[in-house]
Amino acid sequence: MQTSVSIRDLSLNFGHVKVLEHLNLDIKDGEFLVLLGPSGCGKSTLLNCIAGLLDLSDGEIHISGKNVTWKEPKDRGIGMVFQSYALYPQMSVERNLSFGLRVAGMKKEEVDKRIARAAEMLQIEPLLKRKPANLSGGQRQRVAIGRALVRDVDVFLFDEPLSNLDAKLRADLRVEIKRLHHRLKNTMIYVTHDQVEAMTLADRIAIMKGGVIQQLDNPHAIYNKPVNLFVAGFIGSPSMNFIDGTLAGRVVKADGIDVPVDRYDFAPETGNFSGDIVLGIRPEHVMVGEAAASQPVQFESELEIIEPMGSDTIGWTSFAGQTFKFRCDSEVPLEEGQKLRLGFDPARASMFDAQSSERI
Amino acid sequence: MSNPATISTNVAVDAVKDDLQLSTERGPRPKPFFTTNRIILYSILVVACLYYLFPLYVMIVTSFKTMPEIRFGNIFAPPVEFTGEAWAKAWASACTGLTCQGLSPGFWNSVKILIPSVIVSTSVAAVNGYALVNWRFKGSEIFFSILIFGSFIPYQVMIYPLVIITRELNIFGSIWAVILVHMVFGMPILTLLFRNYFASLPVELFKAARVDGAGFWRIFFEIMLPMSLPIIVVALILQVTGIWNDFLFGVVFAGTQNYPMTVQLNNIVNSAQGSPEYNVNMAATILTGLVPLVIYFISGRLFVRGIAAGAVKG
Ligand SMILES: Nc1ncnc2c1ncn2[C@@H]1O[C@H](COP(=O)(O)OP(=O)(O)OP(=O)(O)O)[C@@H](O)[C@H]1O
Ligand SMILES: [Mg+2]
């Protein structure tokens, strides 16, 4: 597949503040790429650079095979959807949708045809005559998506489009965006700090921190094989258990307990690493009670706190003197203070060099 | 019911119920009108009102009296012989220096000065403010600082240089000189006003319009301007009252033929010939103050409506 958006060596400074530095990113045609990261890591900045709303300090941006680094936003073949909707308040929905087309001097019939198509796709036909003030948040965001839709662009840019909406609406619109992507097959770049959105929508996720892409991979790999401690801790809820220990040979020693990790899938470049490590185990990979018996690593622990979530339950215990969470079915009978048998499989765990915090 | 715990809870609930029935507080809290705070507040308001309205009352009453009645009567008493002569004289035949045409030429001069200066200064300031917020250029911050600094320099300092400039431009002593000066002096404060207003609008609106392909003027006219009604009204009030009430620039730059209303009012009131005609003076003063007053009443209402319209969340 041909690349749709290529970012080469992009740097961006606000005065002396370096927000993005030597960033490289290739996005395939028709791919849904999610930029995920904590607040202030430069996601919006990157998106604004791609849109042409910010001048780069260095580097190049190519869209659909053309170098657009110096091009105006409108000449880049992009459409953008903002968190705050950014609908023109004094224009009706219809005029909001047609604004870009009118600016481009398009014929009336063609404008009407495109608006009808977008309105049908987003189910906003009954709203066309209304002003944005008379719409609900979800409807506003649909109109905002429609504004990008009518312009028939190659690349959609979304900047946290759902974060102003309540949880239920967010889930609905999330599915709708996915449906839209299946139907249009455009390239989409989607900024969020909601990991559920990222995992459910993305073909690939780019996890960012401090303006640097930490890991760029499909959701499965991001979840199961995080490349460093930051990614491991950022993805997953409740977050991964981290156990400090020392690796010697194929055994991790943590607070006097030996954990055999010969089943662990070491990265090829690790070699015969030994020294301080962090062992990461996802709470949902921990087995409780009977089920623990089949696990390679087993231990007994006292249950301190129970958090019932409805669908499942999170229990807080300790392992090797450190906090340890597990997640189990809500039907499992649990009681605070109870002694529990827990087990996990190192093959599903992650291990990180304590010094570099890289995966080993 | 054999469980003792259940029984004791029920007893507790009954006790609470009894307590509730005794209480009398229910529904909206009563708001007594005559509280100490209110009495103090309203007394102060009434005094302040009288303080401002009394002189106005005296002026209006006096302007409808004849001169003999003013000379011998009580100044607070309403007119015995109600007459509009003083008003007619103030408007059409009172002597302002050499000519005796009343205030009317001054009124039209003021209008001729007001309209172009208000329109031009407000429009230019709106574009300035918009450019300063949304189209930052190299040095735009410095440019803005200089502009703001300009609004703190006392007018008197700049009068002599401005006289020379307008003389060199060959417009000194004409209406155009006054217009130019008003435009220049209105610019800093109006630009500040518009800049702050545009800065308070969400920047995404501007970005969305850029992505939609609109340029500088298109965004200004189609996106920004329709949202700026409240601030335009504020700017208009400021400029209209400021320019209408101006005396200094009119006296210096306009030339005798083009004196604005304020200058002619001064000439009527301070004219040396004859005994002072208080009724004419009062009428002339009210006439001169009428325009800003009317603007307040009209635009005040517009202003509220403008704010309501501007409170649309995009
Ligand atoms: N105009 C600006 N001037 C100076 N610094 C800025 C400007 N805009 C953003 N920054 C800084 O750049 C960094 C990245 O900002 P950005 O808006 O890209 O973050 P983000 O990842 O989108 O965060 P969020 O999830 O909160 O939207 C932040 O540290 C921010 O303070
Ligand atoms: Mg952001």
XYZ file of C-alpha atoms and ligand atoms in Angstrom:
706
model
C 0.000 0.000 0.000
C 1.016 3.519 -0.798
C 1.687 5.958 2.014
C -0.863 8.659 2.523
C 0.859 10.902 5.044
C 4.612 10.963 5.619
C 6.221 13.101 8.253
C 9.949 13.516 7.885
C 12.151 14.777 10.672
C 9.529 17.198 11.935
C 10.545 19.657 14.655
C 8.429 22.348 16.171
C 9.343 24.939 18.776
C 7.236 27.580 20.452
C 9.974 30.085 21.136
C 12.454 28.140 23.216
C 10.070 25.335 24.082
C 10.727 22.315 21.917
C 7.403 20.545 21.569
C 8.251 18.113 18.767
C 11.730 16.995 17.814
C 12.819 14.990 14.766
C 9.540 13.159 14.538
C 9.076 10.613 11.757
C 5.794 8.938 10.917
C 4.426 7.103 7.889
C 0.733 6.497 7.589
C -0.628 4.089 5.007
C -3.424 4.900 2.625
C -6.757 4.185 4.285
C -5.209 3.596 7.669
C -6.832 4.656 10.926
C -3.998 5.968 13.057
C -4.572 7.053 16.628
C -2.227 9.425 18.428
C -2.501 8.604 22.094
C -0.714 10.229 24.990
C -1.064 12.212 28.179
C -2.095 15.869 28.173
C 0.504 18.245 26.821
C 2.555 15.658 24.950
C 2.157 17.434 21.623
C -0.646 15.501 19.938
C -2.662 18.562 18.939
C 0.506 20.313 17.896
C 1.392 17.450 15.558
C -2.113 17.450 14.109
C -2.012 21.218 13.559
C 1.309 20.785 11.755
C -0.215 18.193 9.444
C -3.193 20.485 8.843
C -0.925 23.395 8.017
C -2.169 25.557 10.863
C 1.304 25.797 12.377
C 4.567 26.564 10.618
C 7.176 23.870 11.137
C 10.529 24.726 12.635
C 12.106 21.963 10.568
C 11.202 18.913 8.524
C 8.766 18.010 5.766
C 5.219 16.770 5.462
C 4.006 14.810 2.441
C 0.357 14.063 1.832
C -0.739 11.747 -1.000
C 2.746 11.837 -2.460
C 3.017 15.636 -2.591
C 5.246 17.761 -0.432
C 2.781 20.069 1.328
C 5.174 21.593 3.851
C 4.576 25.115 2.567
C 1.023 24.606 1.337
C -2.057 26.311 2.751
C -4.434 24.097 4.797
C -7.024 24.102 2.029
C -4.531 22.799 -0.544
C -3.500 19.791 1.517
C -6.541 17.601 0.988
C -7.339 17.439 4.684
C -10.444 17.983 6.756
C -10.324 18.623 10.469
C -12.703 18.046 13.364
C -12.125 19.842 16.644
C -12.913 18.967 20.235
C -14.909 22.173 20.689
C -16.850 21.507 17.430
C -15.934 24.991 16.138
C -19.168 25.402 14.213
C -19.781 28.886 12.849
C -22.442 30.052 15.310
C -24.298 32.479 13.059
C -24.704 30.027 10.171
C -27.308 27.296 9.901
C -26.100 23.709 9.806
C -26.508 23.710 6.050
C -24.407 26.831 5.615
C -21.827 25.459 8.027
C -21.495 22.420 5.815
C -21.384 24.394 2.607
C -18.986 27.106 3.765
C -15.843 25.390 2.494
C -17.492 24.545 -0.810
C -18.765 28.089 -1.281
C -15.295 29.418 -0.566
C -13.973 27.091 -3.247
C -16.574 28.515 -5.644
C -18.385 25.264 -6.266
C -21.631 25.152 -8.248
C -24.883 25.174 -6.303
C -26.126 21.788 -7.563
C -22.860 20.092 -6.640
C -22.912 21.719 -3.197
C -26.446 20.519 -2.586
C -25.577 17.024 -3.736
C -22.634 16.776 -1.370
C -24.561 18.169 1.576
C -27.364 15.699 0.963
C -24.890 12.827 0.891
C -23.096 13.905 4.075
C -26.373 14.594 5.871
C -27.625 11.148 4.926
C -24.429 9.462 6.140
C -24.466 11.271 9.470
C -28.248 11.273 9.861
C -28.485 15.015 10.309
C -31.037 15.751 7.556
C -33.685 17.080 9.983
C -31.162 19.501 11.477
C -30.026 21.269 8.309
C -31.983 24.475 8.924
C -31.034 24.837 12.594
C -28.364 26.992 14.156
C -25.558 25.239 16.074
C -26.806 26.736 19.344
C -29.962 24.654 19.018
C -28.143 21.339 18.710
C -27.006 18.861 21.325
C -23.313 18.086 21.741
C -23.547 14.862 19.770
C -25.404 16.565 16.940
C -22.876 19.371 16.836
C -20.033 16.931 16.545
C -21.821 15.136 13.696
C -22.139 18.439 11.873
C -18.461 19.109 12.483
C -17.622 15.729 10.964
C -19.966 16.533 8.099
C -18.055 19.707 7.379
C -14.946 17.634 6.763
C -16.963 15.036 4.869
C -18.443 17.338 2.229
C -15.043 18.547 1.151
C -14.162 15.069 -0.092
C -10.683 15.084 1.379
C -8.026 12.371 1.389
C -7.161 12.656 5.043
C -9.372 13.265 8.078
C -7.843 14.813 11.163
C -9.709 14.445 14.445
C -8.585 16.310 17.559
C -10.304 14.617 20.515
C -13.676 14.831 18.797
C -15.534 12.950 21.498
C -14.076 14.257 24.722
C -16.751 16.924 25.252
C -19.495 14.301 25.141
C -20.900 12.155 27.916
C -19.903 8.518 28.208
C -22.878 6.974 26.441
C -22.830 9.365 23.502
C -19.098 8.873 23.235
C -19.541 5.135 22.845
C -22.262 5.630 20.195
C -20.324 8.134 18.151
C -17.183 6.029 18.426
C -18.899 3.183 16.631
C -20.245 5.628 14.097
C -16.800 6.956 13.319
C -15.606 3.407 12.833
C -18.531 2.740 10.506
C -17.710 5.899 8.603
C -14.146 4.750 8.177
C -15.261 1.378 6.837
C -17.510 3.118 4.367
C -15.171 5.888 3.198
C -11.835 4.079 3.552
C -10.032 7.419 3.955
C -6.898 7.888 5.933
C -7.802 9.076 9.400
C -5.566 10.514 12.078
C -7.288 10.631 15.404
C -6.002 12.284 18.558
C -7.277 11.128 21.906
C -6.212 10.497 25.447
C -8.888 7.882 25.921
C -7.349 4.445 25.575
C -10.645 2.726 24.896
C -11.156 4.941 21.863
C -7.618 4.226 20.776
C -7.847 0.466 21.146
C -11.245 0.145 19.503
C -10.734 2.456 16.545
C -7.117 2.165 15.569
C -5.384 0.134 12.921
C -2.223 1.390 14.543
C -1.646 3.444 17.674
C 1.199 5.887 18.155
C 1.831 6.391 21.856
C 3.400 9.779 22.498
C 5.175 11.238 25.481
C 6.961 14.564 25.611
C 6.713 15.025 21.846
C 8.331 11.667 21.088
C 6.544 8.625 19.684
C 7.237 5.827 22.153
C 5.646 2.982 20.262
C 3.864 2.706 16.944
C 2.079 -0.576 16.474
C -1.278 -2.274 16.263
C -3.458 -2.304 19.393
C -2.701 -5.974 20.074
C 1.046 -5.440 20.154
C 0.733 -2.231 22.152
C -1.274 -4.074 24.773
C 0.693 -7.307 24.896
C 4.208 -6.214 24.054
C 4.678 -2.640 25.319
C 8.176 -1.474 24.430
C 8.842 0.397 27.648
C 7.559 1.083 31.132
C 5.685 4.220 30.065
C 3.625 2.429 27.424
C 3.044 -0.530 29.739
C 1.725 1.716 32.496
C -0.258 3.999 30.185
C -2.247 1.277 28.441
C -4.612 -0.913 30.381
C -7.083 -0.182 33.114
C -6.492 -1.017 35.889
C -2.862 -0.436 35.104
C -0.232 -3.149 34.949
C 1.343 -4.481 38.152
C 5.005 -3.590 38.363
C 7.217 -5.770 40.547
C 10.818 -4.654 41.141
C 13.316 -7.498 41.129
C 16.648 -8.774 39.875
C 17.095 -11.029 36.893
C 19.826 -13.645 37.089
C 19.892 -16.382 34.485
C 16.247 -17.225 33.913
C 15.015 -16.426 37.431
C 13.725 -13.165 38.840
C 14.430 -12.612 42.517
C 12.014 -10.257 44.214
C 12.004 -9.803 47.983
C 13.352 -13.303 48.551
C 10.850 -14.956 46.225
C 12.127 -16.734 43.130
C 10.051 -16.341 40.005
C 11.131 -18.656 37.192
C 10.776 -16.840 33.904
C 12.079 -19.419 31.414
C 8.702 -19.285 29.667
C 9.136 -15.533 29.073
C 9.678 -14.472 25.489
C 12.896 -12.451 25.776
C 13.642 -9.911 23.104
C 16.374 -11.314 20.832
C 18.778 -8.459 21.546
C 18.579 -8.994 25.308
C 21.200 -11.776 25.278
C 22.212 -12.847 28.740
C 20.978 -9.756 30.526
C 21.155 -9.798 34.264
C 20.513 -7.033 36.765
C 17.637 -4.921 38.084
C 14.409 -5.339 36.203
C 10.730 -4.524 36.516
C 8.326 -7.382 35.984
C 4.965 -6.283 34.617
C 1.854 -8.422 34.953
C -1.561 -7.284 33.770
C -4.268 -7.637 36.458
C -6.497 -9.443 33.963
C -3.820 -12.098 33.406
C -3.760 -13.102 37.066
C -5.675 -16.265 37.971
C -7.487 -16.686 41.276
C -8.344 -19.757 43.366
C -8.776 -23.048 41.471
C -7.668 -21.528 38.178
C -4.348 -20.483 39.737
C -3.343 -24.154 40.083
C -2.504 -24.444 36.390
C -0.260 -21.353 36.378
C 3.544 -21.651 36.353
C 3.949 -19.036 39.110
C 1.735 -19.367 42.207
C 1.611 -17.665 45.566
C -0.647 -17.004 48.563
C -1.672 -13.518 49.528
C -4.129 -11.669 51.706
C -6.894 -9.707 50.007
C -6.857 -6.099 51.216
C -9.455 -4.246 49.202
C -12.186 -5.254 46.762
C -13.455 -2.929 44.056
C -16.586 -4.345 42.402
C -16.967 -2.868 38.899
C -20.177 -4.659 37.969
C -18.873 -6.725 35.081
C -15.820 -7.784 37.042
C -14.050 -7.194 40.310
C -10.635 -5.776 41.059
C -8.827 -7.099 44.086
C -5.821 -5.485 45.762
C -3.267 -7.792 47.354
C 0.485 -7.845 47.597
C 3.224 -9.896 45.996
C 6.882 -9.845 46.996
C 6.071 -6.989 49.368
C 4.622 -4.807 46.567
C 1.048 -3.869 45.661
C -0.517 -6.342 43.294
C -3.915 -6.028 41.603
C -5.920 -8.718 39.930
C -9.133 -8.729 38.021
C -11.639 -11.536 38.123
C -15.193 -12.358 37.301
C -17.685 -10.637 39.583
C -19.194 -14.051 40.439
C -16.032 -15.195 42.254
C -16.817 -14.979 45.987
C -14.313 -12.667 47.641
C -14.034 -11.202 51.094
C -11.633 -8.636 52.405
C -8.949 -10.135 54.659
C -9.304 -13.528 53.014
C -6.217 -15.583 52.059
C -6.147 -16.132 48.307
C -4.220 -18.377 45.977
C -3.052 -16.399 42.950
C -1.110 -17.423 39.877
C 0.202 -15.989 36.604
C 2.095 -17.074 33.537
C 5.399 -15.251 32.835
C 4.855 -15.935 29.146
C 2.153 -13.249 29.164
C 4.152 -10.882 31.345
C 6.433 -8.024 30.300
C 9.907 -7.361 31.604
C 11.744 -4.079 31.561
C 15.303 -3.030 32.276
C 15.021 -0.954 35.466
C 17.747 1.413 34.242
C 16.604 2.186 30.704
C 12.959 1.158 31.300
C 13.093 -0.589 27.898
C 11.526 -3.964 27.315
C 13.859 -6.950 27.534
C -40.091 -8.887 63.107
C -38.379 -10.989 65.678
C -35.102 -9.404 64.761
C -34.373 -6.772 67.444
C -32.223 -4.737 65.078
C -35.148 -4.122 62.718
C -37.437 -3.007 65.501
C -35.028 -0.483 66.884
C -34.508 1.046 63.428
C -38.234 1.521 63.014
C -38.464 3.320 66.328
C -35.702 5.640 65.213
C -37.488 6.385 61.946
C -40.724 7.213 63.779
C -38.889 9.616 66.026
C -37.421 11.385 63.000
C -40.875 11.634 61.402
C -42.252 13.347 64.503
C -39.451 15.827 64.397
C -40.173 16.556 60.747
C -43.849 17.275 61.447
C -42.875 19.868 64.026
C -40.743 21.819 61.609
C -42.335 24.774 59.809
C -39.735 25.505 57.128
C -41.024 24.361 53.807
C -40.842 25.545 50.194
C -39.175 28.803 49.171
C -37.444 30.803 51.833
C -39.458 33.978 52.649
C -37.733 37.154 51.542
C -38.804 40.105 53.702
C -38.649 43.395 51.829
C -37.828 45.729 54.687
C -34.501 44.512 55.966
C -31.867 46.895 57.299
C -29.603 46.206 54.340
C -32.327 46.973 51.858
C -33.352 50.185 53.540
C -29.770 51.421 53.551
C -29.262 50.348 49.962
C -32.384 52.040 48.659
C -31.780 55.228 50.647
C -28.350 55.554 49.084
C -29.759 54.878 45.622
C -32.501 57.453 46.037
C -30.048 60.090 47.274
C -27.718 59.372 44.384
C -30.622 59.596 41.957
C -31.738 62.961 43.303
C -28.172 64.218 43.221
C -27.999 63.557 39.490
C -31.566 64.351 38.532
C -31.985 67.610 40.393
C -29.700 69.732 38.239
C -31.338 68.205 35.168
C -34.721 69.142 36.572
C -33.624 72.727 37.147
C -32.269 72.922 33.607
C -35.427 71.627 32.008
C -37.660 73.838 34.097
C -35.584 76.934 33.465
C -35.437 76.334 29.723
C -39.229 76.618 29.497
C -39.462 79.859 31.440
C -39.314 83.465 30.246
C -36.440 85.688 31.349
C -38.518 87.906 33.722
C -39.846 84.821 35.449
C -36.304 83.484 35.887
C -35.096 86.773 37.303
C -37.811 87.089 39.918
C -39.007 83.547 40.500
C -37.783 80.580 42.461
C -35.409 78.445 40.384
C -37.058 75.232 41.573
C -40.581 76.288 40.747
C -42.180 74.938 37.562
C -42.767 77.527 34.783
C -45.852 79.684 35.242
C -45.905 80.724 31.614
C -44.802 77.672 29.648
C -42.867 78.716 26.519
C -40.653 76.997 23.952
C -39.119 80.253 22.774
C -35.798 79.640 24.448
C -35.454 76.315 22.619
C -36.244 77.870 19.272
C -33.750 80.627 19.903
C -31.049 78.225 21.042
C -31.484 76.158 17.912
C -31.903 78.833 15.273
C -31.043 82.380 16.322
C -28.799 82.642 19.366
C -25.543 84.449 18.689
C -22.391 82.354 18.607
C -19.713 84.953 18.209
C -20.191 86.808 14.928
C -23.143 84.944 13.431
C -26.559 84.539 15.022
C -27.861 81.231 13.674
C -28.091 79.337 16.935
C -26.693 75.882 17.398
C -27.984 74.343 14.184
C -24.848 74.874 12.067
C -22.811 73.430 14.909
C -25.097 70.421 15.064
C -24.598 69.667 11.399
C -20.862 70.249 11.687
C -20.745 67.769 14.549
C -22.679 65.234 12.489
C -20.314 65.724 9.559
C -17.352 65.144 11.845
C -18.933 62.272 13.733
C -20.056 59.955 10.966
C -16.829 59.486 9.021
C -14.616 59.401 12.096
C -16.745 56.807 13.878
C -17.122 54.580 10.839
C -13.497 54.688 9.798
C -11.966 54.330 13.255
C -14.267 51.464 14.242
C -13.716 49.553 11.008
C -9.971 49.972 11.022
C -9.773 49.044 14.699
C -11.855 45.909 14.084
C -9.500 44.766 11.334
C -6.485 45.663 13.491
C -7.773 43.666 16.430
C -8.592 40.688 14.234
C -5.177 40.710 12.569
C -3.393 41.070 15.907
C -5.156 38.034 17.332
C -5.446 35.669 14.410
C -2.738 36.617 11.964
C 0.235 37.158 14.235
C 3.095 38.555 12.245
C 6.683 39.110 13.230
C 6.669 41.996 15.681
C 2.900 42.046 16.133
C 3.302 42.057 19.910
C 5.628 45.066 19.744
C 3.262 46.801 17.356
C 0.452 46.258 19.805
C 2.490 47.543 22.753
C 3.314 50.722 20.877
C -0.326 51.203 19.991
C -1.389 50.814 23.612
C 1.352 53.126 24.777
C -0.113 55.662 22.372
C -3.391 55.676 24.240
C -1.677 56.815 27.442
C -0.047 59.925 25.996
C -2.015 63.047 26.964
C -3.656 64.733 23.980
C -2.191 68.121 24.768
C 1.319 66.839 24.086
C 0.412 65.925 20.544
C -1.590 68.951 19.550
C 1.236 71.071 18.236
C 2.780 68.281 16.131
C -0.678 67.475 14.805
C -1.247 71.100 13.874
C 1.938 71.012 11.817
C 1.042 67.684 10.221
C -2.450 68.809 9.234
C -1.042 72.086 7.956
C 1.437 70.197 5.792
C -1.418 68.013 4.548
C -3.267 71.232 3.678
C -6.329 70.317 5.701
C -5.755 72.457 8.792
C -8.823 74.534 9.599
C -11.137 72.171 7.729
C -13.477 69.453 8.852
C -11.057 66.820 7.533
C -8.420 67.812 10.064
C -10.794 67.104 12.959
C -11.887 63.842 11.392
C -8.299 62.717 10.940
C -7.393 63.600 14.521
C -10.403 61.759 15.948
C -9.598 58.713 13.843
C -6.026 58.626 15.064
C -6.911 59.088 18.707
C -9.736 56.582 18.684
C -7.548 53.872 17.204
C -5.537 52.581 20.213
C -8.391 52.068 22.632
C -10.696 50.633 19.981
C -7.997 48.263 18.755
C -7.453 47.083 22.298
C -11.178 46.553 22.667
C -11.486 44.516 19.472
C -8.290 42.583 20.079
C -9.476 41.442 23.488
C -12.861 40.532 22.133
C -11.469 38.467 19.255
C -8.971 36.826 21.590
C -11.898 35.609 23.675
C -13.472 33.809 20.713
C -12.410 30.151 20.392
C -9.365 29.911 18.143
C -10.690 26.663 16.648
C -13.301 28.701 14.814
C -10.555 30.489 12.980
C -8.663 27.254 12.350
C -11.779 25.570 10.996
C -12.310 28.453 8.598
C -8.684 28.221 7.463
C -9.094 24.501 6.788
C -12.271 25.348 4.875
C -10.094 27.528 2.682
C -11.227 31.001 3.699
C -8.696 33.813 3.589
C -8.082 36.945 5.636
C -11.093 39.006 4.502
C -13.489 36.126 4.078
C -12.916 34.967 7.650
C -13.226 38.532 8.857
C -16.493 39.303 7.109
C -18.221 35.935 7.235
C -17.053 34.471 10.550
C -15.684 37.160 12.852
C -17.814 40.202 12.067
C -21.201 38.515 12.498
C -20.090 37.485 15.974
C -18.889 40.958 16.951
C -22.151 42.870 17.294
C -21.802 43.399 21.071
C -18.308 44.799 20.804
C -19.199 46.945 17.800
C -21.989 48.532 19.824
C -19.593 49.193 22.693
C -17.132 50.771 20.273
C -19.881 52.919 18.752
C -21.028 54.197 22.146
C -17.473 55.036 23.126
C -16.690 56.807 19.881
C -19.963 58.672 19.433
C -19.963 60.090 22.946
C -16.240 60.787 22.859
C -16.288 62.601 19.544
C -19.565 64.420 20.135
C -18.385 65.737 23.481
C -14.991 66.764 22.174
C -14.189 70.434 22.508
C -10.414 70.696 22.273
C -9.847 69.228 18.809
C -12.846 71.072 17.414
C -11.587 74.397 18.642
C -8.035 73.798 17.442
C -8.446 72.064 14.102
C -11.881 72.796 12.641
C -11.657 76.501 11.821
C -14.420 79.004 12.616
C -16.748 77.853 9.849
C -16.746 74.264 11.043
C -16.971 74.557 14.802
C -18.761 71.556 16.280
C -21.781 71.948 18.523
C -19.796 71.905 21.791
C -17.704 74.863 20.701
C -20.756 76.814 19.606
C -22.495 76.014 22.867
C -19.541 77.492 24.685
C -19.763 80.579 22.504
C -23.453 81.033 23.279
C -23.067 80.547 27.011
C -19.958 82.719 27.301
C -21.013 85.445 24.888
C -20.238 88.807 26.394
C -22.998 90.887 24.812
C -26.118 91.643 26.827
C -27.288 90.030 30.002
C -27.011 86.220 30.175
C -30.132 84.458 28.908
C -30.332 81.504 31.247
C -33.272 79.874 29.547
C -31.496 79.860 26.171
C -28.302 78.573 27.771
C -30.141 75.726 29.444
C -31.960 74.779 26.262
C -28.735 74.898 24.243
C -26.950 72.733 26.765
C -29.670 70.116 26.751
C -29.776 70.142 22.953
C -26.044 69.515 22.802
C -26.232 66.669 25.267
C -29.149 65.069 23.496
C -27.197 63.054 20.932
C -25.094 61.003 23.373
C -28.216 60.534 25.455
C -30.203 59.176 22.525
C -27.288 56.917 21.580
C -27.263 55.515 25.095
C -30.959 54.777 24.997
C -30.981 53.181 21.558
C -27.756 51.265 21.721
C -28.216 50.317 25.338
C -31.101 48.148 24.256
C -29.223 46.937 21.178
C -26.305 46.241 23.436
C -28.276 43.866 25.609
C -29.694 42.171 22.553
C -26.214 41.991 21.050
C -24.861 40.311 24.131
C -27.684 37.812 24.084
C -26.991 37.047 20.438
C -23.279 36.829 21.083
C -23.737 34.362 23.902
C -24.196 31.594 21.354
C -21.850 28.780 22.072
C -20.431 27.431 18.800
N 0.857 28.531 21.317
C 1.680 27.913 22.172
N 2.719 28.575 22.719
C 3.560 27.958 23.582
N 3.457 26.692 23.962
C 2.448 25.966 23.460
C 1.501 26.529 22.545
N 0.615 25.580 22.211
C 0.975 24.473 22.896
N 2.074 24.694 23.639
C 2.760 23.699 24.471
O 3.068 22.601 23.669
C 2.875 21.394 24.374
C 2.006 20.460 23.573
O 0.721 21.004 23.454
P -0.453 20.233 22.735
O -1.612 21.146 22.689
O 0.036 19.687 21.449
O -0.735 19.054 23.750
P -1.789 17.867 23.593
O -0.992 16.610 23.535
O -2.727 18.131 22.503
O -2.524 17.932 24.998
P -4.080 17.753 25.328
O -4.300 16.285 25.428
O -4.216 18.421 26.648
O -4.855 18.412 24.245
C 2.298 21.760 25.724
O 3.311 21.647 26.676
C 1.865 23.185 25.563
O 2.072 23.880 26.753
Mg -4.827 18.714 22.430
